[in-house]
Coordinates of C-alpha atoms in Angstrom, one line a residue:
Chain Q
M53 CA -25.2 5.5 33.2
F54 CA -24.9 9.1 32.0
Y55 CA -21.7 8.4 30.1
L56 CA -23.0 5.1 28.7
T57 CA -26.1 6.9 27.4
I58 CA -24.0 9.5 25.6
D59 CA -21.8 6.8 24.1
I60 CA -24.9 4.8 22.9
L61 CA -26.4 8.0 21.3
G62 CA -23.1 8.6 19.5
T63 CA -23.1 5.0 18.3
V64 CA -26.7 5.4 16.9
A65 CA -25.8 8.7 15.2
F66 CA -22.7 7.3 13.5
A67 CA -24.4 4.0 12.6
I68 CA -27.1 6.0 10.8
S69 CA -24.5 8.2 9.0
G70 CA -22.7 5.0 7.9
V71 CA -26.0 3.5 6.5
L72 CA -26.7 6.7 4.6
V73 CA -23.2 6.8 2.9
A74 CA -23.3 3.1 2.2
M75 CA -26.8 3.3 0.6
E76 CA -25.8 6.2 -1.5
K77 CA -23.0 4.0 -2.8
K78 CA -25.5 1.2 -3.4
L79 CA -23.6 -1.3 -1.3
D80 CA -25.3 -4.6 -0.6
L81 CA -26.9 -5.5 2.7
F82 CA -23.7 -6.8 4.2
G83 CA -21.8 -3.7 2.9
V84 CA -24.3 -1.4 4.6
L85 CA -23.9 -3.3 7.9
I86 CA -20.2 -3.3 7.8
I87 CA -19.9 0.4 6.9
A88 CA -22.4 1.3 9.7
F89 CA -20.4 -0.9 12.1
V90 CA -17.0 0.6 11.1
T91 CA -18.3 4.1 11.3
A92 CA -19.8 3.5 14.8
I93 CA -17.0 1.7 16.4
G94 CA -14.0 3.1 14.4
G95 CA -13.3 6.0 16.7
G96 CA -13.8 4.1 20.0
T97 CA -11.5 1.3 18.7
L98 CA -8.7 3.7 17.9
R99 CA -9.2 5.4 21.2
D100 CA -9.1 2.2 23.2
L101 CA -6.0 0.9 21.3
L102 CA -4.1 4.1 21.9
I103 CA -4.7 4.1 25.7
G104 CA -4.3 0.4 25.9
N105 CA -7.9 -0.3 27.0
T106 CA -8.2 -3.9 25.6
P107 CA -10.2 -5.9 24.6
V108 CA -11.7 -2.7 23.1
A109 CA -15.0 -1.5 24.5
W110 CA -17.4 -2.9 21.8
M111 CA -16.0 -6.5 22.3
K112 CA -16.6 -6.6 26.1
D113 CA -20.4 -6.9 25.9
L114 CA -23.3 -6.9 23.5
T115 CA -24.3 -3.2 24.1
Y116 CA -22.6 -1.7 21.0
V117 CA -23.1 -4.5 18.6
S118 CA -26.8 -4.9 19.3
T119 CA -27.3 -1.1 19.2
I120 CA -25.7 -0.9 15.8
F121 CA -27.7 -3.8 14.5
I122 CA -31.0 -2.4 15.6
T123 CA -30.1 1.0 14.3
V124 CA -29.2 -0.4 10.9
V125 CA -32.5 -2.3 10.6
F126 CA -34.5 0.8 11.4
A127 CA -32.3 3.1 9.2
I128 CA -32.8 0.8 6.2
L129 CA -36.6 0.5 6.8
F130 CA -37.0 4.2 7.0
A131 CA -34.4 5.2 4.5
S132 CA -37.0 5.8 1.8
K133 CA -38.5 8.5 4.1
L134 CA -35.1 10.3 4.3
K135 CA -35.6 12.2 1.0
Y136 CA -32.7 14.5 1.7
L137 CA -30.0 11.9 2.4
R138 CA -27.1 14.3 2.1
K139 CA -28.7 16.7 4.7
S140 CA -29.6 14.0 7.2
L141 CA -26.1 12.5 6.7
F142 CA -24.6 15.8 7.7
L143 CA -26.8 16.1 10.7
F144 CA -26.2 12.6 12.1
D145 CA -22.5 12.9 11.4
T146 CA -22.4 16.2 13.3
I147 CA -24.3 14.9 16.3
G148 CA -22.0 11.9 16.3
I149 CA -18.8 14.0 16.5
G150 CA -20.2 16.1 19.3
L151 CA -21.1 13.1 21.4
Y152 CA -17.9 11.1 20.6
T153 CA -15.6 14.1 21.3
M154 CA -16.7 14.1 24.9
V155 CA -16.7 10.3 25.2
G156 CA -13.1 10.3 24.1
I157 CA -12.2 13.1 26.5
E158 CA -13.8 11.3 29.4
K159 CA -11.8 8.1 28.6
G160 CA -8.6 10.1 28.4
L161 CA -9.3 11.6 31.8
Q162 CA -9.8 8.1 33.2
A163 CA -6.4 7.1 31.7
D164 CA -4.8 10.1 33.5
L165 CA -3.9 11.9 30.3
L166 CA -3.1 15.6 30.2
P167 CA -6.1 17.9 29.1
V168 CA -4.4 18.5 25.7
M169 CA -4.0 14.8 25.1
C170 CA -7.6 14.2 26.1
I171 CA -8.7 16.8 23.5
A172 CA -6.6 15.0 20.9
L173 CA -8.0 11.7 21.9
G174 CA -11.6 13.1 21.8
T175 CA -11.0 14.6 18.3
M176 CA -9.6 11.2 17.1
T177 CA -12.5 9.3 18.6
A178 CA -14.9 11.7 16.9
S179 CA -13.3 11.7 13.5
F180 CA -11.8 8.3 12.9
G181 CA -15.0 6.4 12.3
G182 CA -16.1 9.0 9.7
V183 CA -12.7 9.0 8.0
T184 CA -12.7 5.2 7.7
R185 CA -16.3 5.3 6.4
D186 CA -15.3 7.8 3.7
I187 CA -12.1 5.9 2.7
L188 CA -13.9 2.6 2.4
C189 CA -16.7 4.3 0.4
N190 CA -14.1 6.1 -1.8
E191 CA -15.2 9.6 -0.7
I192 CA -12.8 12.4 0.2
P193 CA -12.5 12.0 4.0
V194 CA -14.9 14.4 5.7
I195 CA -12.0 15.7 7.8
F196 CA -10.2 17.2 4.8
R197 CA -13.2 19.0 3.3
K198 CA -13.4 22.8 3.5
E199 CA -15.6 23.0 6.6
I200 CA -14.2 23.3 10.1
Y201 CA -14.5 19.7 11.3
A202 CA -11.8 18.6 13.7
T203 CA -11.5 22.3 14.7
A204 CA -15.0 22.1 16.1
C205 CA -14.0 19.0 18.2
I206 CA -10.9 20.8 19.5
L207 CA -12.7 24.0 20.4
G208 CA -15.6 22.1 22.0
G209 CA -13.1 19.9 24.0
A210 CA -11.1 23.0 25.1
S211 CA -14.3 24.7 26.2
Y212 CA -15.1 21.7 28.5
F213 CA -11.8 22.2 30.4
L214 CA -12.4 26.0 30.4
L215 CA -16.0 25.6 31.9
L216 CA -14.6 23.3 34.6
Q217 CA -12.2 26.1 35.5
F218 CA -15.2 28.3 36.2
S219 CA -16.6 25.7 38.6
I220 CA -19.4 24.7 36.3
P221 CA -20.7 21.3 37.5
E222 CA -19.0 18.5 35.5
R223 CA -22.2 17.2 33.9
Y224 CA -23.3 20.6 32.6
A225 CA -19.9 21.4 31.2
Y226 CA -20.0 18.0 29.5
I227 CA -23.3 18.6 27.8
A228 CA -22.4 22.2 27.0
A229 CA -19.2 21.0 25.3
I230 CA -21.2 18.5 23.1
L231 CA -23.5 21.3 22.0
I232 CA -20.6 23.7 21.3
V233 CA -19.1 21.1 18.9
I234 CA -22.4 20.6 17.2
V235 CA -23.3 24.3 16.9
L236 CA -19.8 25.2 15.7
R237 CA -19.9 22.8 12.9
L238 CA -23.5 23.7 11.9
L239 CA -22.5 27.4 11.9
A240 CA -19.3 26.8 10.0
V241 CA -21.2 25.0 7.2
K242 CA -24.1 27.5 7.2
F243 CA -21.8 30.5 6.9
S244 CA -19.1 28.7 5.0
I245 CA -16.5 29.5 7.6
S246 CA -13.1 28.0 6.9
L247 CA -9.6 28.3 8.3
P248 CA -7.3 31.2 7.2
N249 CA -5.4 30.8 4.1
I250 CA -1.6 30.3 4.7
Y251 CA -0.6 30.3 1.0
K252 CA -0.7 34.0 0.2
K253 CA 3.0 34.6 0.2
Q254 CA 3.8 31.7 -2.0
E255 CA 1.0 32.4 -4.5
E256 CA 2.0 35.9 -5.3
Chain O
M200 CA 0.1 -28.2 17.9
F201 CA -3.2 -28.6 16.1
Y202 CA -4.0 -24.9 16.3
L203 CA -0.5 -23.8 15.4
T204 CA -0.6 -26.0 12.2
I205 CA -3.9 -24.4 11.1
D206 CA -2.4 -21.0 11.8
I207 CA 0.8 -21.8 9.7
L208 CA -1.3 -23.2 6.9
G209 CA -3.4 -20.0 6.8
T210 CA -0.1 -18.0 6.8
V211 CA 1.1 -19.9 3.8
A212 CA -2.2 -19.5 1.9
F213 CA -2.3 -15.8 2.5
A214 CA 1.4 -15.3 1.7
I215 CA 0.9 -17.0 -1.6
S216 CA -2.2 -14.9 -2.3
G217 CA -0.1 -11.8 -1.5
V218 CA 2.6 -12.9 -3.9
L219 CA 0.1 -13.5 -6.7
V220 CA -1.5 -10.0 -6.4
A221 CA 1.9 -8.3 -6.0
M222 CA 3.3 -10.0 -9.1
E223 CA 0.2 -9.2 -11.2
K224 CA 0.9 -5.5 -10.2
K225 CA 4.6 -6.0 -11.2
L226 CA 6.0 -4.9 -7.9
D227 CA 9.7 -5.3 -7.3
L228 CA 11.1 -8.0 -5.1
F229 CA 10.7 -6.0 -1.9
G230 CA 7.2 -5.0 -2.8
V231 CA 6.3 -8.7 -3.4
L232 CA 7.8 -9.6 0.0
I233 CA 6.0 -6.8 1.9
I234 CA 2.6 -7.5 0.3
A235 CA 3.0 -11.2 1.1
F236 CA 4.0 -10.3 4.6
V237 CA 1.1 -7.8 5.2
T238 CA -1.5 -10.2 3.7
A239 CA -0.3 -13.0 5.9
I240 CA 0.1 -11.1 9.2
G241 CA -2.5 -8.3 8.7
G242 CA -5.5 -10.2 10.1
G243 CA -3.7 -11.7 13.1
T244 CA -2.1 -8.3 13.9
L245 CA -5.5 -6.6 14.0
R246 CA -6.9 -9.5 16.1
D247 CA -4.1 -9.4 18.6
L248 CA -4.3 -5.6 18.9
L249 CA -8.1 -5.7 19.5
I250 CA -7.8 -8.2 22.3
G251 CA -4.7 -6.7 23.8
N252 CA -2.5 -9.7 23.0
T253 CA 0.8 -7.8 22.7
P254 CA 3.6 -8.0 21.4
V255 CA 1.5 -9.4 18.5
A256 CA 1.9 -13.1 17.7
W257 CA 4.3 -12.8 14.7
M258 CA 6.8 -10.8 16.8
K259 CA 7.1 -13.4 19.5
D260 CA 9.2 -15.9 17.6
L261 CA 10.5 -16.7 14.2
T262 CA 7.6 -19.1 13.1
Y263 CA 5.6 -16.7 11.1
V264 CA 8.3 -14.6 9.6
S265 CA 10.3 -17.7 8.4
T266 CA 7.1 -19.4 7.1
I267 CA 6.3 -16.3 5.0
F268 CA 9.8 -15.9 3.8
I269 CA 10.1 -19.5 2.6
T270 CA 6.6 -19.4 1.1
V271 CA 7.5 -16.3 -0.9
V272 CA 10.7 -17.8 -2.3
F273 CA 8.8 -20.9 -3.4
A274 CA 5.9 -18.9 -4.8
I275 CA 8.2 -16.7 -6.9
L276 CA 10.2 -19.7 -8.2
F277 CA 7.0 -21.5 -9.2
A278 CA 5.0 -18.5 -10.3
S279 CA 5.7 -19.1 -13.9
K280 CA 3.9 -22.5 -13.5
L281 CA 0.8 -20.8 -12.2
K282 CA -0.6 -20.1 -15.6
Y283 CA -4.0 -19.1 -14.2
L284 CA -2.9 -16.6 -11.6
R285 CA -6.4 -15.2 -11.0
K286 CA -7.8 -18.6 -10.3
S287 CA -5.1 -19.7 -8.0
L288 CA -5.3 -16.3 -6.2
F289 CA -9.0 -17.0 -5.6
L290 CA -8.3 -20.5 -4.3
F291 CA -5.5 -19.5 -1.9
D292 CA -7.4 -16.5 -0.6
T293 CA -10.4 -18.7 0.1
I294 CA -8.4 -21.4 1.9
G295 CA -6.8 -18.5 3.9
I296 CA -10.1 -17.0 5.1
G297 CA -11.4 -20.4 6.1
L298 CA -8.4 -21.2 8.2
Y299 CA -8.0 -17.7 9.7
T300 CA -11.7 -17.4 10.6
M301 CA -11.3 -20.3 13.0
V302 CA -7.9 -19.1 14.3
G303 CA -9.5 -15.8 15.2
I304 CA -12.5 -17.5 16.9
E305 CA -10.1 -19.7 18.9
K306 CA -8.2 -16.6 20.2
G307 CA -11.5 -14.9 21.0
L308 CA -12.5 -17.8 23.1
Q309 CA -9.1 -17.7 24.9
A310 CA -9.8 -14.0 25.7
D311 CA -13.2 -15.0 27.1
L312 CA -15.2 -13.1 24.5
L313 CA -18.9 -13.9 23.8
P314 CA -19.5 -16.2 20.8
V315 CA -20.8 -13.3 18.6
M316 CA -17.6 -11.3 19.4
C317 CA -15.5 -14.4 18.5
I318 CA -17.3 -14.6 15.2
A319 CA -16.7 -10.9 14.5
L320 CA -13.0 -11.4 15.6
G321 CA -12.7 -14.4 13.3
T322 CA -14.2 -12.5 10.4
M323 CA -11.8 -9.6 10.9
T324 CA -8.8 -11.9 11.2
A325 CA -9.8 -13.6 8.0
S326 CA -10.5 -10.5 6.0
F327 CA -8.2 -7.7 7.2
G328 CA -5.0 -9.1 5.5
G329 CA -6.8 -9.4 2.1
V330 CA -8.3 -6.0 2.5
T331 CA -5.0 -4.4 3.3
R332 CA -3.3 -6.3 0.4
D333 CA -6.0 -4.9 -2.0
I334 CA -5.8 -1.3 -0.7
L335 CA -2.0 -1.3 -1.0
C336 CA -2.2 -2.8 -4.5
N337 CA -4.9 -0.4 -5.5
E338 CA -7.6 -3.0 -6.1
I339 CA -11.2 -2.9 -4.9
P340 CA -11.0 -4.6 -1.5
V341 CA -12.1 -8.2 -1.9
I342 CA -14.6 -7.8 0.9
F343 CA -16.7 -5.2 -1.1
R344 CA -16.9 -7.3 -4.3
K345 CA -20.2 -8.9 -5.2
E346 CA -19.4 -12.4 -3.9
I347 CA -20.4 -13.4 -0.4
Y348 CA -17.1 -13.0 1.4
A349 CA -17.4 -12.0 5.1
T350 CA -20.8 -13.7 5.1
A351 CA -19.0 -17.0 4.5
C352 CA -16.8 -16.3 7.5
I353 CA -19.8 -15.4 9.7
L354 CA -21.8 -18.4 8.7
G355 CA -18.9 -20.8 9.1
G356 CA -18.1 -19.3 12.5
A357 CA -21.7 -19.6 13.6
S358 CA -21.8 -23.2 12.5
Y359 CA -18.9 -23.9 14.8
F360 CA -20.8 -22.8 17.8
L361 CA -23.9 -24.7 16.5
L362 CA -21.9 -27.9 16.1
L363 CA -20.5 -27.6 19.6
Q364 CA -24.1 -27.4 20.9
F365 CA -24.8 -30.9 19.3
S366 CA -21.8 -32.3 21.3
I367 CA -19.6 -32.7 18.2
P368 CA -16.0 -33.0 19.5
E369 CA -14.3 -29.6 19.4
R370 CA -11.7 -30.5 16.9
Y371 CA -14.1 -32.0 14.4
A372 CA -16.4 -28.9 14.7
Y373 CA -13.3 -26.8 14.1
I374 CA -12.3 -28.5 10.9
A375 CA -15.9 -28.7 9.7
A376 CA -16.3 -24.9 10.2
I377 CA -13.2 -24.3 8.1
L378 CA -14.6 -26.4 5.3
I379 CA -18.0 -24.6 5.6
V380 CA -16.3 -21.2 5.0
I381 CA -14.3 -22.5 2.1
V382 CA -17.2 -24.4 0.4
L383 CA -19.7 -21.4 1.0
R384 CA -17.4 -19.1 -0.8
L385 CA -16.6 -21.5 -3.6
L386 CA -20.3 -22.1 -4.2
A387 CA -21.2 -18.4 -3.9
V388 CA -18.7 -17.6 -6.7
K389 CA -19.6 -20.7 -8.8
F390 CA -23.3 -19.9 -8.7
S391 CA -23.0 -16.1 -8.5
I392 CA -24.9 -16.0 -5.2
S393 CA -25.0 -12.5 -3.7
L394 CA -26.9 -10.9 -0.9
P395 CA -30.5 -9.6 -1.4
N396 CA -31.0 -6.2 -2.9
I397 CA -32.2 -3.6 -0.4
Y398 CA -32.7 -0.8 -2.9
K399 CA -35.9 -1.8 -4.6
K400 CA -38.1 0.7 -3.0
Q401 CA -35.9 3.7 -3.7
E402 CA -35.2 2.7 -7.3
E403 CA -38.8 2.4 -8.4
Chain X
M278 CA 18.8 11.6 27.0
F279 CA 20.7 10.3 24.0
Y280 CA 17.8 8.2 22.8
L281 CA 15.3 11.0 23.5
T282 CA 17.3 13.4 21.4
I283 CA 17.4 11.1 18.5
D284 CA 13.6 10.6 18.8
I285 CA 13.0 14.3 18.9
L286 CA 15.2 15.0 15.9
G287 CA 13.2 12.3 14.0
T288 CA 10.0 13.9 15.1
V289 CA 11.2 17.3 13.7
A290 CA 12.4 15.8 10.4
F291 CA 9.1 14.0 9.8
A292 CA 6.9 16.9 10.9
I293 CA 8.7 19.1 8.3
S294 CA 8.3 16.5 5.6
G295 CA 4.6 16.4 6.5
V296 CA 4.3 20.2 6.3
L297 CA 6.0 20.1 2.9
V298 CA 3.7 17.5 1.4
A299 CA 0.6 19.2 2.9
M300 CA 1.5 22.6 1.6
E301 CA 2.2 21.2 -1.9
K302 CA -1.4 19.8 -1.7
K303 CA -2.6 23.3 -0.6
L304 CA -4.3 22.0 2.5
D305 CA -5.6 24.5 5.0
L306 CA -3.9 25.4 8.3
F307 CA -5.5 22.5 10.2
G308 CA -4.8 20.1 7.4
V309 CA -1.1 21.0 7.4
L310 CA -1.0 20.5 11.2
I311 CA -2.7 17.2 11.1
I312 CA -0.5 15.8 8.3
A313 CA 2.6 17.0 10.1
F314 CA 1.3 15.4 13.3
V315 CA 0.4 12.1 11.6
T316 CA 3.7 11.8 9.7
A317 CA 5.7 12.5 12.9
I318 CA 3.8 10.2 15.3
G319 CA 2.5 7.6 12.9
G320 CA 5.5 5.3 13.0
G321 CA 5.9 5.5 16.8
T322 CA 2.2 4.9 17.3
L323 CA 2.2 1.7 15.2
R324 CA 5.4 0.6 17.0
D325 CA 4.0 1.1 20.5
L326 CA 0.7 -0.6 19.6
L327 CA 2.5 -3.7 18.2
I328 CA 4.6 -4.1 21.3
G329 CA 1.8 -3.2 23.7
N330 CA 3.5 0.0 25.0
T331 CA 0.3 1.9 25.8
P332 CA -0.7 4.7 26.3
V333 CA 1.4 5.3 23.2
A334 CA 4.6 7.4 23.7
W335 CA 3.3 10.8 22.4
M336 CA 0.3 10.7 24.8
K337 CA 2.4 10.3 27.9
D338 CA 3.8 13.9 28.1
L339 CA 3.9 17.1 26.1
T340 CA 7.4 16.5 24.5
Y341 CA 6.2 15.2 21.1
V342 CA 3.1 17.3 20.7
S343 CA 4.9 20.6 21.5
T344 CA 7.9 19.6 19.3
I345 CA 5.6 19.0 16.4
F346 CA 3.7 22.3 17.0
I347 CA 6.8 24.4 17.2
T348 CA 8.2 22.7 14.1
V349 CA 5.1 23.3 12.1
V350 CA 5.0 27.0 13.0
F351 CA 8.7 27.4 11.9
A352 CA 8.2 25.3 8.8
I353 CA 5.2 27.4 7.7
L354 CA 7.0 30.7 8.4
F355 CA 10.1 29.6 6.4
A356 CA 8.3 27.6 3.7
S357 CA 8.6 30.4 1.2
K358 CA 12.4 30.1 1.5
L359 CA 12.3 26.5 0.6
K360 CA 12.2 27.0 -3.1
Y361 CA 12.9 23.4 -4.0
L362 CA 10.2 21.8 -1.9
R363 CA 10.5 18.4 -3.5
K364 CA 14.2 18.3 -2.8
S365 CA 13.9 19.3 0.9
L366 CA 11.0 16.9 1.3
F367 CA 13.2 14.1 0.2
L368 CA 16.0 15.2 2.5
F369 CA 13.9 15.5 5.6
D370 CA 12.1 12.3 4.9
T371 CA 15.4 10.5 4.5
I372 CA 16.8 11.9 7.8
G373 CA 13.5 10.9 9.5
I374 CA 13.7 7.3 8.4
G375 CA 17.3 7.0 9.4
L376 CA 16.6 8.2 12.9
Y377 CA 13.3 6.4 13.4
T378 CA 14.7 3.0 12.2
M379 CA 17.1 3.1 15.2
V380 CA 14.4 4.4 17.6
G381 CA 12.2 1.5 16.7
I382 CA 15.1 -1.1 17.0
E383 CA 15.9 0.3 20.5
K384 CA 12.3 -0.1 21.6
G385 CA 12.2 -3.6 20.2
L386 CA 15.3 -4.5 22.2
Q387 CA 13.7 -3.1 25.3
A388 CA 10.7 -5.3 24.6
D389 CA 13.0 -8.4 24.4
L390 CA 12.3 -9.0 20.7
L391 CA 14.7 -11.0 18.5
P392 CA 17.1 -8.9 16.3
V393 CA 15.1 -9.7 13.1
M394 CA 11.9 -8.5 14.8
C395 CA 13.6 -5.4 16.0
I396 CA 14.7 -4.7 12.4
A397 CA 11.1 -5.2 11.2
L398 CA 9.9 -3.0 14.0
G399 CA 12.4 -0.3 13.1
T400 CA 11.5 -0.4 9.4
M401 CA 7.8 -0.1 10.3
T402 CA 8.5 2.8 12.7
A403 CA 10.5 4.5 10.0
S404 CA 8.0 4.0 7.1
F405 CA 4.5 4.1 8.6
G406 CA 4.3 7.8 9.2
G407 CA 5.4 8.6 5.6
V408 CA 3.0 6.0 4.2
T409 CA 0.1 7.4 6.1
R410 CA 1.1 10.9 5.0
D411 CA 1.1 9.9 1.4
I412 CA -2.2 8.0 1.6
L413 CA -3.9 10.9 3.2
C414 CA -2.4 13.3 0.7
N415 CA -3.4 10.9 -2.2
E416 CA 0.2 10.3 -3.3
I417 CA 1.7 6.9 -4.2
P418 CA 3.1 5.7 -0.8
V419 CA 6.8 6.5 -0.8
I420 CA 7.6 2.9 0.2
F421 CA 6.3 1.6 -3.2
R422 CA 8.2 4.0 -5.4
K423 CA 11.2 2.7 -7.4
E424 CA 13.9 3.8 -4.9
I425 CA 15.2 1.5 -2.3
Y426 CA 13.3 2.7 0.8
A427 CA 12.5 0.1 3.3
T428 CA 15.6 -1.9 2.1
A429 CA 17.7 1.0 3.4
C430 CA 16.1 0.7 6.8
I431 CA 16.6 -3.1 6.8
L432 CA 20.2 -2.9 5.8
G433 CA 20.9 -0.1 8.3
G434 CA 19.3 -2.0 11.1
A435 CA 21.1 -5.2 10.2
S436 CA 24.4 -3.3 10.2
Y437 CA 23.7 -2.2 13.8
F438 CA 23.6 -5.7 15.0
L439 CA 26.6 -6.6 12.9
L440 CA 28.7 -3.7 14.3
L441 CA 27.7 -4.8 17.9
Q442 CA 29.2 -8.2 17.0
F443 CA 32.5 -6.6 16.4
S444 CA 32.4 -5.0 19.9
I445 CA 31.8 -1.5 18.5
P446 CA 30.5 0.6 21.5
E447 CA 26.7 0.6 21.4
R448 CA 26.3 4.4 20.9
Y449 CA 28.7 4.5 17.9
A450 CA 27.0 1.5 16.3
Y451 CA 23.7 3.3 16.8
I452 CA 24.8 6.5 15.1
A453 CA 26.7 4.6 12.4
A454 CA 23.5 2.6 11.6
I455 CA 21.5 5.9 11.3
L456 CA 24.1 7.2 8.8
I457 CA 24.0 4.0 6.8
V458 CA 20.3 4.2 6.3
I459 CA 20.5 7.8 5.2
V460 CA 23.5 7.3 2.9
L461 CA 22.0 4.2 1.4
R462 CA 18.9 6.0 0.4
L463 CA 20.7 9.0 -0.9
L464 CA 23.0 6.8 -3.0
A465 CA 20.0 4.7 -4.3
V466 CA 18.3 7.8 -5.5
K467 CA 21.4 9.5 -6.9
F468 CA 22.4 6.4 -8.9
S469 CA 18.8 5.2 -9.5
I470 CA 19.6 1.8 -7.9
S471 CA 16.6 -0.4 -7.6
L472 CA 16.0 -4.0 -6.7
P473 CA 16.6 -6.8 -9.2
N474 CA 13.8 -7.6 -11.7
I475 CA 11.9 -10.9 -10.9
Y476 CA 9.7 -10.9 -13.9
K477 CA 12.1 -11.8 -16.6
K478 CA 10.9 -15.4 -16.9
Q479 CA 7.2 -14.5 -17.2
E480 CA 7.8 -11.6 -19.6
E481 CA 9.7 -13.6 -22.3

């Protein structure tokens, strides 16, 4: 129940982020639906394919598809209220990656993967939907922009395993890791933190 | 036998559409072959991966690969006769999506998916090959152009389940649904039907 | 052991080629890591997904991930020595496709695929990492450039099965096929060999 709730919240956040990008690109109704859908299920689909969990999660029952559909209807109805599309997009995208990072790690643990593979799986789960959304909408994939993006997922995921080492109860560590991903990305953008430059030598 | 025939006809239609796009882009012989191949097997490969039907269909025997190869040879030989490439491309692509929509739905039913998932699977089977073809050839993916594309697949697929409700024999419903997809897309293009505009409020 | 060594050598070659492309594009540290990673595991991941070998190879233990990580560290440290980036890129990419073609064929044989499917699988294993690298870095995918690329993989793979017919010991045939792929591509570029033109008729 707990894990399903997190998964559904992530689906909602990514579906909204998909609607926002698609509406900015003035796609038609079907285009908006498909981008919302791809953004919300992209990460989980890649994750399930890589660990061999087929048919992939969203095909097994109506949970995901109906969640996305209802979210899109609401997002379109209230889109005119979202004056600052860019800002809300960033927020929903960030919440989405926080939630999906941990969903991916959880599924990796269930598949008996090593912690480092779970973190990689979580990072891919978190970023693949947004990358596909951006490629389909002809934007530079979010993961390659200046901000620390995947790095936030990796650090958040690593902190989960670290917290478990200190005997923090599993569920608290889980929620703490989600918040760490979200806060790290918010701080990175607020203070324009980016990764160290590795080109000094060559550029001289 | 019946299902295999439909599948092979779809493979031929998509392989021809791949050859036509690749030749318009003046790709070399190998490029033409690879685009024909990707267009013809793309949808089925995604479908088989999502439902966990591996090794994917075209790898299991020589049926698909030899069909594509023979189709490409004929398509290149007779390409000079196809004066109106754009028009024949549209026709073969439309026949392809009609056939593949139902092939995908059939495979979804075999994997015990819900009807709505079968329709989603059919739509992806029908559109993924063409989308990949267009991305590789640097065209705007067919699915994002103005015409009703995936919508035709969805309506055709839905009509299949509707017809079954009225005790229409399975095979007739199957063929009817294929024709519905094809006719819907032809009509949509002929009469420039597109989906309703959802941007009125924001644009005022 | 023999097969694992070949696989690891291919991983190293492709990781270096990824670093070189990513550094030319001035990506940040994480971008370089991710491109190296995607280039090195892309082909094998597609291969494992298509034959249903999941979780995919690089997730099962630390071999691949640590190989890529160490390779990237060394490649970045010594990048300033690689004056002629373009040339070294071409070399490492070519070694990579030679090695990965045979790794893919081997895995296809283990999955009981027909020789022609093994060759297709080998070609995809060899080219998918580089294609993804080029798409992510916004370059024209290497496979669509003028040189004989996938053709080298196909001919090399075919020569493997041919050599086995002449009772050449399996391991020698394996290494010979790798060298054939590499030499074919080197020669094709050196002598600007490309595939025959199929547009004569239409262009007159």
